[in-house]
Tab-separated table of C-alpha atoms in Angstrom:
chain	number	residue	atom	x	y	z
A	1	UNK	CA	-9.766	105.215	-10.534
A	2	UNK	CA	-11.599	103.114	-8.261
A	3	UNK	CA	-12.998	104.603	-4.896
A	4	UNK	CA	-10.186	103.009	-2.664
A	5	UNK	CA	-10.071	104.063	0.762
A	6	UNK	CA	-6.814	105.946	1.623
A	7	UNK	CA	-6.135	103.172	3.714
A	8	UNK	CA	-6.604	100.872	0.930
A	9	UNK	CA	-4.704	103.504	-1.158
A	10	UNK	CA	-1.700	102.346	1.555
A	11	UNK	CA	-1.800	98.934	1.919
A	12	UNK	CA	-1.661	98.496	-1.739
A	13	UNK	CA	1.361	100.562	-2.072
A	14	UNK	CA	3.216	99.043	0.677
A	15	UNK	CA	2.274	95.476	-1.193
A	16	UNK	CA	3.814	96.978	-4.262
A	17	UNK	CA	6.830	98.138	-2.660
A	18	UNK	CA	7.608	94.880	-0.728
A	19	UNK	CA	6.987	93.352	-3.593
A	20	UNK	CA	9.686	95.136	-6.135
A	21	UNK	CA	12.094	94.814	-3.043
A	22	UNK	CA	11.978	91.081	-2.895
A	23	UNK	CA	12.354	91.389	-7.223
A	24	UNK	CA	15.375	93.375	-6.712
A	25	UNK	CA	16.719	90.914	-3.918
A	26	UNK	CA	15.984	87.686	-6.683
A	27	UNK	CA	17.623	89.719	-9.270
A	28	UNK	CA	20.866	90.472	-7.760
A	29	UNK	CA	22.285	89.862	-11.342
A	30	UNK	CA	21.180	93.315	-12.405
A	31	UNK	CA	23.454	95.593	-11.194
A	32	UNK	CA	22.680	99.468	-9.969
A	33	UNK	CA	24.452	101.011	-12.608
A	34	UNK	CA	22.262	99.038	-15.335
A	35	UNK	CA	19.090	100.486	-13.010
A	36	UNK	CA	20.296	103.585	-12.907
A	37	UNK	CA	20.900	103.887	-16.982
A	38	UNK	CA	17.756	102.391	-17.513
A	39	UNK	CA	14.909	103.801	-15.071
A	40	UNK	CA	17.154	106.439	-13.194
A	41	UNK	CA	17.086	105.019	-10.094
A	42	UNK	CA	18.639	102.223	-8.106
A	43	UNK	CA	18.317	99.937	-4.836
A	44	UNK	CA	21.150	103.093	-3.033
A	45	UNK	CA	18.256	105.484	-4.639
A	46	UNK	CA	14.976	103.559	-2.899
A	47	UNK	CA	16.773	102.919	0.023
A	48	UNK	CA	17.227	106.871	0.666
A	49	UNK	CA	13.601	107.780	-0.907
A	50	UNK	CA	13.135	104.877	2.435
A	51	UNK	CA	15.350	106.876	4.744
A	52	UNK	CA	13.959	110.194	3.955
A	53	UNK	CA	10.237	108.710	4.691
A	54	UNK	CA	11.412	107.656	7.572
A	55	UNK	CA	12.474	110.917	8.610
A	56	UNK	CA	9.933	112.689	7.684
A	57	UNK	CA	7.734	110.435	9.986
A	58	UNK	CA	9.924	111.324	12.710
A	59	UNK	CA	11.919	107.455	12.941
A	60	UNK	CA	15.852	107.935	12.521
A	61	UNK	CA	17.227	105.396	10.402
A	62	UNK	CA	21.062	105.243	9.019
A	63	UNK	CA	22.313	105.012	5.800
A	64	UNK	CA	23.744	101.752	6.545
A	65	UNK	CA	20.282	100.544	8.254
A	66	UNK	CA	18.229	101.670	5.234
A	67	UNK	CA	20.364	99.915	2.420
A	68	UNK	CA	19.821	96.759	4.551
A	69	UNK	CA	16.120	96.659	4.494
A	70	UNK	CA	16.413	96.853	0.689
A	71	UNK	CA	19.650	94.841	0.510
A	72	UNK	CA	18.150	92.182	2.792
A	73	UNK	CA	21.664	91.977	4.285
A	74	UNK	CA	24.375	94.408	5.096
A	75	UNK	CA	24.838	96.215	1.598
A	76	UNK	CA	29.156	95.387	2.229
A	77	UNK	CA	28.175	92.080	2.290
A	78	UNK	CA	26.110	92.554	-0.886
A	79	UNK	CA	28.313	93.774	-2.734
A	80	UNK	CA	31.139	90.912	-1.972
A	81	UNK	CA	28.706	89.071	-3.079
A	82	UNK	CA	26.784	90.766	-6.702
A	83	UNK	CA	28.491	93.633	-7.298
A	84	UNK	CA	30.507	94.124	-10.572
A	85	UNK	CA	33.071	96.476	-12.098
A	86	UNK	CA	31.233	98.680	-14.288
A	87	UNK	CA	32.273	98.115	-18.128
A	88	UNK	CA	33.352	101.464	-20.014
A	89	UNK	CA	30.225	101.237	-21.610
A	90	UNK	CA	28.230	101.321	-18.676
A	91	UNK	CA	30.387	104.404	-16.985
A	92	UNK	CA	29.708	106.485	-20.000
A	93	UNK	CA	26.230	105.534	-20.417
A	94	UNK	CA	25.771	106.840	-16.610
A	95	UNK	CA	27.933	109.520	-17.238
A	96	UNK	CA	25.365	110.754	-19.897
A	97	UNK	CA	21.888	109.601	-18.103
A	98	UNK	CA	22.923	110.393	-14.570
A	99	UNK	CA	20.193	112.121	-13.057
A	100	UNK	CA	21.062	115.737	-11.367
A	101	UNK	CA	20.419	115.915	-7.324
């Protein structure tokens, strides 16, 4: 790897996570459940991995406040908007992939 500084390191990161924020934002046709049974992990799952670094830096942040950021709006409002009923298919492919917290 190259010899990046660490804060280098960071701003390249942060670049790569606005970036796959705004991709999930455009791509509002992919649902979570298709997320989560493909890569195990969904916009609800990056906006708590979001929350928890928040925490852990000492910044309270909601639920609701966190799922906004990576929403981009209120996640009710997202969902009126996107969200889908799951097929059967979908359920049971969850079902079997789900990860264990």
């Amino acid at each position: 790897m190259s010899n990046l500084t660490d804060d280098q390191r960071i701003a390249l990161e942060a670049a790569a996570f606005r970036r796959l924020v705004e991709h999930l934002r455009e791509r509002s046709d992919v649902q979570n459940i298709d997320l989560m049974n493909l890569a195990g992990f969904c916009r609800n799952c990056l906006s708590n991995w979001y929350r928890e670094a928040a925490e852990g830096s000492g910044i309270e942040l909601s639920k609701d406040e966190s799922r906004e950021i990576i929403y981009g709006e209120p996640y009710a409002e997202w969902q009126a908007k996107h969200q889908r009923e799951a097929s059967d298919a979908q359920k049971a492919a969850f079902e079997t992939n789900k990860p264990a917290h």
